[in-house]
Short mmCIF file of C-alpha atoms and ligand atoms in Angstrom, two decimals:
data_model
loop_
_atom_site.label_atom_id
_atom_site.label_comp_id
_atom_site.label_asym_id
_atom_site.label_seq_id
_atom_site.Cartn_x
_atom_site.Cartn_y
_atom_site.Cartn_z
CA LEU B 93 103.82 24.95 -12.36
CA ASP B 94 102.62 21.65 -10.93
CA CYS B 95 99.51 23.35 -9.74
CA LEU B 96 98.89 24.87 -13.21
CA LEU B 97 99.45 21.50 -14.88
CA PHE B 98 97.04 19.93 -12.43
CA ILE B 99 94.36 22.54 -13.21
CA CYS B 100 94.89 22.06 -16.98
CA ARG B 101 94.53 18.30 -16.64
CA ASP B 102 91.47 18.76 -14.46
CA VAL B 103 89.86 21.10 -17.00
CA SER B 104 90.60 18.83 -19.96
CA GLU B 105 89.32 15.78 -18.06
CA ARG B 106 86.17 17.64 -17.17
CA LYS B 107 85.70 18.70 -20.81
CA ALA B 108 86.17 15.08 -21.95
CA MET B 109 83.68 13.94 -19.35
CA GLU B 110 81.14 16.55 -20.45
CA ALA B 111 81.57 15.49 -24.08
CA ARG B 112 81.12 11.83 -23.08
CA SER B 113 77.93 12.56 -21.13
CA ARG B 114 76.57 14.69 -24.00
CA GLU B 115 77.26 11.81 -26.38
CA LEU B 116 75.57 9.39 -23.97
CA LEU B 117 72.50 11.61 -23.74
CA VAL B 118 72.22 11.79 -27.53
CA ARG B 119 72.51 7.99 -27.71
CA LEU B 120 69.95 7.50 -24.93
CA ASP B 121 67.56 9.85 -26.69
CA ALA B 122 68.03 7.96 -29.98
CA SER B 123 67.50 4.56 -28.37
CA ASN B 124 64.44 5.89 -26.55
CA LYS B 125 63.04 7.03 -29.92
CA GLU B 126 63.82 3.61 -31.40
CA LEU B 127 62.07 1.97 -28.46
CA GLU B 128 59.04 4.20 -28.97
CA GLN B 129 58.97 3.38 -32.66
CA PHE B 130 59.20 -0.34 -31.77
CA ALA B 131 56.38 0.05 -29.21
CA TYR B 132 54.23 1.77 -31.82
CA VAL B 133 54.77 -0.82 -34.56
CA THR B 134 54.36 -3.86 -32.32
CA SER B 135 51.33 -2.54 -30.48
CA HIS B 136 49.73 -1.60 -33.77
CA ASP B 137 50.32 -5.11 -35.18
CA LEU B 138 49.15 -6.79 -31.97
CA GLN B 139 45.78 -5.08 -32.13
CA GLU B 140 44.24 -7.39 -34.70
CA PRO B 141 45.13 -10.83 -33.20
CA LEU B 142 44.23 -9.51 -29.79
CA ARG B 143 40.84 -8.34 -31.03
CA MET B 144 40.29 -11.93 -32.18
CA ILE B 145 41.34 -13.46 -28.85
CA ALA B 146 39.15 -11.02 -26.89
CA GLY B 147 36.21 -11.55 -29.23
CA TYR B 148 36.32 -15.35 -29.04
CA ALA B 149 36.90 -15.32 -25.27
CA GLN B 150 33.78 -13.20 -24.85
CA LEU B 151 31.83 -15.44 -27.20
CA ILE B 152 32.86 -18.56 -25.23
CA GLU B 153 31.90 -16.78 -22.00
CA ARG B 154 28.47 -15.84 -23.30
CA ARG B 155 27.75 -19.21 -24.81
CA TYR B 156 29.18 -21.64 -22.25
CA ARG B 157 29.06 -19.91 -18.85
CA GLY B 158 27.25 -22.16 -16.37
CA ARG B 159 27.28 -25.08 -18.79
CA LEU B 160 30.81 -26.27 -17.96
CA ASP B 161 32.28 -26.90 -14.51
CA ASP B 162 33.15 -24.08 -12.06
CA ASP B 163 36.87 -24.23 -12.88
CA ALA B 164 36.18 -23.68 -16.56
CA ASP B 165 33.97 -20.66 -15.76
CA GLU B 166 36.78 -19.19 -13.69
CA PHE B 167 39.43 -19.80 -16.36
CA ILE B 168 37.26 -18.21 -19.04
CA ALA B 169 36.71 -15.17 -16.80
CA PHE B 170 40.51 -14.84 -16.41
CA LEU B 171 40.91 -15.07 -20.17
CA VAL B 172 38.31 -12.37 -20.85
CA ASP B 173 39.78 -10.10 -18.18
CA GLY B 174 43.38 -10.62 -19.37
CA ALA B 175 42.46 -9.89 -22.99
CA LYS B 176 40.60 -6.71 -21.93
CA ARG B 177 43.57 -5.49 -19.91
CA MET B 178 45.93 -6.15 -22.78
CA GLN B 179 43.65 -4.24 -25.15
CA ALA B 180 43.62 -1.28 -22.74
CA MET B 181 47.42 -1.39 -22.56
CA ILE B 182 47.81 -1.43 -26.31
CA ARG B 183 45.28 1.37 -26.73
CA ASP B 184 47.24 3.51 -24.23
CA LEU B 185 50.62 2.62 -25.77
CA LEU B 186 49.36 3.66 -29.20
CA GLU B 187 47.99 6.88 -27.75
CA TYR B 188 51.36 7.50 -26.09
CA SER B 189 53.31 7.19 -29.31
CA ARG B 190 50.63 9.11 -31.21
CA VAL B 191 51.25 12.17 -29.02
CA GLU B 192 54.94 11.86 -29.90
CA ARG B 193 54.46 11.34 -33.62
CA LEU B 194 51.72 13.82 -34.38
CA GLY B 195 52.47 17.39 -33.47
CA GLY B 196 49.80 19.54 -31.94
CA GLN B 197 46.99 21.52 -33.54
CA PHE B 198 47.12 24.72 -31.61
CA GLU B 199 44.04 26.88 -31.20
CA SER B 200 42.62 29.29 -28.67
CA PHE B 201 39.86 28.10 -26.32
CA GLY B 202 38.65 28.31 -22.75
CA MET B 203 40.00 25.61 -20.44
CA GLY B 204 36.56 25.69 -18.72
CA GLU B 205 34.94 24.29 -21.90
CA VAL B 206 37.39 21.39 -21.91
CA LEU B 207 36.55 20.68 -18.28
CA ASP B 208 32.83 20.59 -19.18
CA ASP B 209 33.68 17.88 -21.73
CA VAL B 210 35.78 15.97 -19.18
CA MET B 211 32.90 16.01 -16.71
CA ALA B 212 30.46 14.80 -19.34
CA ASN B 213 32.85 11.94 -20.21
CA LEU B 214 33.41 11.03 -16.56
CA GLY B 215 29.72 11.23 -15.67
CA ALA B 216 29.44 7.50 -14.96
CA ALA B 217 32.53 7.46 -12.71
CA LEU B 218 31.15 10.47 -10.81
CA THR B 219 27.77 8.88 -10.18
CA GLU B 220 29.33 5.54 -9.29
CA THR B 221 31.75 7.03 -6.74
CA GLY B 222 29.43 9.72 -5.37
CA GLY B 223 32.28 12.07 -6.22
CA ARG B 224 32.27 15.83 -6.70
CA ILE B 225 34.38 18.02 -8.96
CA GLU B 226 34.84 21.70 -8.11
CA VAL B 227 36.22 23.96 -10.81
CA GLY B 228 37.65 27.44 -10.20
CA PRO B 229 37.86 30.21 -12.83
CA MET B 230 39.69 28.87 -15.88
CA PRO B 231 41.85 30.80 -18.36
CA GLN B 232 41.73 31.11 -22.12
CA VAL B 233 44.69 29.14 -23.52
CA THR B 234 46.34 28.40 -26.85
CA ALA B 235 46.99 24.67 -27.00
CA ASP B 236 45.95 21.41 -28.66
CA ARG B 237 42.39 21.01 -27.45
CA SER B 238 42.11 17.23 -27.74
CA GLN B 239 45.41 16.77 -25.91
CA MET B 240 44.21 19.08 -23.10
CA LEU B 241 41.06 16.97 -22.86
CA ARG B 242 43.13 13.78 -22.59
CA LEU B 243 45.44 15.36 -20.01
CA LEU B 244 42.68 16.62 -17.71
CA GLN B 245 40.64 13.47 -18.16
CA ASN B 246 43.59 11.30 -17.12
CA LEU B 247 44.32 13.44 -14.05
CA ILE B 248 40.69 13.75 -12.93
CA GLY B 249 39.99 10.10 -13.76
CA ASN B 250 42.94 9.09 -11.54
CA ALA B 251 41.76 11.43 -8.78
CA LEU B 252 38.44 9.55 -8.75
CA LYS B 253 40.03 6.12 -9.20
CA TYR B 254 42.61 6.40 -6.42
CA ARG B 255 40.00 7.57 -3.91
CA SER B 256 40.15 6.66 -0.27
CA PRO B 257 37.78 3.93 0.90
CA ASP B 258 37.00 6.18 3.91
CA ARG B 259 35.53 9.23 2.16
CA GLN B 260 33.73 10.38 -0.96
CA PRO B 261 36.09 11.79 -3.55
CA VAL B 262 36.30 15.57 -3.95
CA VAL B 263 38.41 16.86 -6.85
CA THR B 264 39.30 20.54 -7.10
CA VAL B 265 40.62 22.04 -10.32
CA THR B 266 42.17 25.51 -10.12
CA ALA B 267 44.33 27.76 -12.30
CA GLU B 268 46.76 30.47 -11.28
CA PRO B 269 49.20 32.63 -13.22
CA GLY B 270 52.78 31.35 -13.10
CA ALA B 271 55.79 30.06 -15.06
CA GLY B 272 55.20 32.56 -17.91
CA GLY B 273 51.64 31.37 -18.36
CA TRP B 274 49.36 29.29 -16.16
CA VAL B 275 49.74 26.58 -13.57
CA ILE B 276 46.72 24.29 -13.46
CA SER B 277 46.20 22.03 -10.44
CA VAL B 278 44.06 18.96 -9.92
CA ALA B 279 43.77 18.22 -6.19
CA ASP B 280 42.13 15.17 -4.62
CA ASN B 281 41.46 13.78 -1.15
CA GLY B 282 42.44 10.23 -2.15
CA ILE B 283 44.94 7.65 -0.97
CA GLY B 284 48.00 9.78 -1.82
CA ILE B 285 51.50 8.84 -2.97
CA GLU B 286 54.78 8.26 -1.09
CA PRO B 287 57.37 10.99 -1.92
CA ALA B 288 59.83 8.31 -3.15
CA TYR B 289 57.54 7.77 -6.17
CA PHE B 290 56.85 11.42 -7.12
CA ASP B 291 59.03 11.23 -10.28
CA ARG B 292 58.67 7.56 -11.15
CA ILE B 293 54.92 7.57 -11.63
CA PHE B 294 55.34 9.70 -14.77
CA LEU B 295 57.33 6.93 -16.53
CA VAL B 296 55.68 4.27 -18.69
CA PHE B 297 54.45 1.15 -16.84
CA GLN B 298 55.16 2.51 -13.36
CA ARG B 299 52.22 1.59 -11.16
CA LEU B 300 51.78 1.79 -7.40
CA HIS B 301 48.86 0.58 -5.36
CA THR B 302 48.64 -2.62 -7.41
CA ARG B 303 47.96 -4.65 -4.26
CA GLU B 304 44.73 -2.73 -3.71
CA HIS B 305 43.51 -3.98 -7.12
CA TYR B 306 42.99 -0.67 -8.86
CA ASP B 307 42.67 -1.24 -12.61
CA GLY B 308 45.18 0.46 -14.84
CA THR B 309 47.92 0.24 -17.44
CA GLY B 310 50.58 2.54 -15.97
CA ILE B 311 50.66 4.67 -19.13
CA GLY B 312 48.20 7.47 -18.29
CA LEU B 313 50.62 9.77 -16.48
CA ALA B 314 53.37 9.13 -19.06
CA ILE B 315 50.90 10.40 -21.69
CA CYS B 316 50.18 13.45 -19.48
CA LYS B 317 53.89 14.20 -19.18
CA LYS B 318 54.41 13.90 -22.91
CA ILE B 319 51.45 16.21 -23.65
CA VAL B 320 52.61 18.85 -21.17
CA GLU B 321 56.19 18.74 -22.48
CA ARG B 322 54.95 19.09 -26.06
CA HIS B 323 53.32 22.30 -24.86
CA GLY B 324 56.60 23.53 -23.36
CA GLY B 325 55.48 23.00 -19.77
CA ARG B 326 56.22 20.59 -16.94
CA ILE B 327 54.12 18.38 -14.69
CA TRP B 328 54.71 17.35 -11.09
CA VAL B 329 52.93 16.02 -8.03
CA GLU B 330 52.73 16.97 -4.37
CA SER B 331 51.13 14.44 -2.10
CA GLU B 332 50.75 13.02 1.36
CA PRO B 333 49.81 9.35 1.81
CA ASP B 334 46.24 8.93 3.14
CA ARG B 335 45.52 12.65 2.72
CA GLY B 336 45.50 13.26 -1.02
CA SER B 337 47.51 14.46 -4.01
CA VAL B 338 47.85 17.60 -6.10
CA PHE B 339 48.96 17.19 -9.70
CA ARG B 340 50.12 20.47 -11.24
CA PHE B 341 51.16 21.34 -14.77
CA SER B 342 52.39 24.55 -16.32
CA LEU B 343 51.27 25.89 -19.65
CA ALA B 344 53.03 28.75 -21.43
CA GLU B 345 50.85 31.71 -22.47
CA THR B 346 51.42 31.37 -26.22
CA GLN B 347 52.13 28.18 -28.08
CA GLY B 348 52.48 26.87 -31.57
P1 ADP S 553 47.39 3.70 -14.04
O1 ADP S 553 46.88 3.17 -15.31
O2 ADP S 553 48.04 2.66 -13.16
O3 ADP S 553 46.39 4.53 -13.29
P2 ADP S 553 48.96 6.13 -14.37
O4 ADP S 553 50.16 6.35 -15.25
O5 ADP S 553 47.77 6.98 -14.62
O6 ADP S 553 48.63 4.60 -14.50
O7 ADP S 553 49.43 6.32 -12.86
C1 ADP S 553 50.61 5.68 -12.39
C2 ADP S 553 50.47 5.34 -10.91
O8 ADP S 553 50.44 6.56 -10.15
C3 ADP S 553 49.16 4.63 -10.57
O9 ADP S 553 49.32 3.22 -10.70
C4 ADP S 553 48.89 5.06 -9.14
O10 ADP S 553 49.53 4.19 -8.24
C5 ADP S 553 49.56 6.44 -9.04
N1 ADP S 553 48.57 7.54 -9.09
C6 ADP S 553 48.19 8.25 -10.19
N2 ADP S 553 47.30 9.22 -9.87
C7 ADP S 553 47.09 9.11 -8.53
C8 ADP S 553 46.27 9.81 -7.60
N3 ADP S 553 45.49 10.84 -7.96
N4 ADP S 553 46.32 9.42 -6.29
C9 ADP S 553 47.13 8.39 -5.90
N5 ADP S 553 47.92 7.69 -6.74
C10 ADP S 553 47.90 8.05 -8.04
#
């Protein structure tokens, strides 16, 4: 009887615990949504004053550079750079909440066409880095085309940005059937990522490699994750420091 009572208590405690954790998850989800709404409203409202600060900082730089002392030139350069970085952050934050707020416009298209657009957009980065992008056969998919463009552009842009100083960047994009649809991979031969950070880099504002002075806002991969999840897929990374990284995402066959 004792044993039975013990099992009953154990089961009811477990049920209570499950209910508590479900409740907690619902609350976490709600507060996350509130936070996203807050991020959207504030970043939207910050755009205008920031445009003014950036505009005047640039004007001062153009008009007074070399006419004040060296310290002043340096301070103005900091101001211009800081304002630009803040603008980039706000632009990315708005984009992040836009993906959440607006659904997707699903249509059928070839992923190869999207990659052509990505390469046209990244033309300058390719020339500047002496990089190469190799693209394997790509499938026809049903998805939101502009979100796919953003996703691949973020991944390929990062693959070029986080290149190794020792070699020219080579990015390989491939697709294979899997996970009830396709798994698309973007592989690079860049600086790589420590396994401890494989999950964290997909969260907002999580940046590594800041000591090496790579520019960035820490929002790009969070946008990628949101886009992929909106399409019912998942995104993950496999990487070895100093060798390179492979970012993969799955895409279900039919969407919408
Ligand atoms: P960021 O604006 O900093 O590039 P992301 O969200 O795109 O923000 O990426 C988050 C972090 O993940 C980056 O700061 C960088 O340290 C790491 N990372 C992303 N892509 C790569 C890559 N291809 N190779 C190495 N590190 C990467």
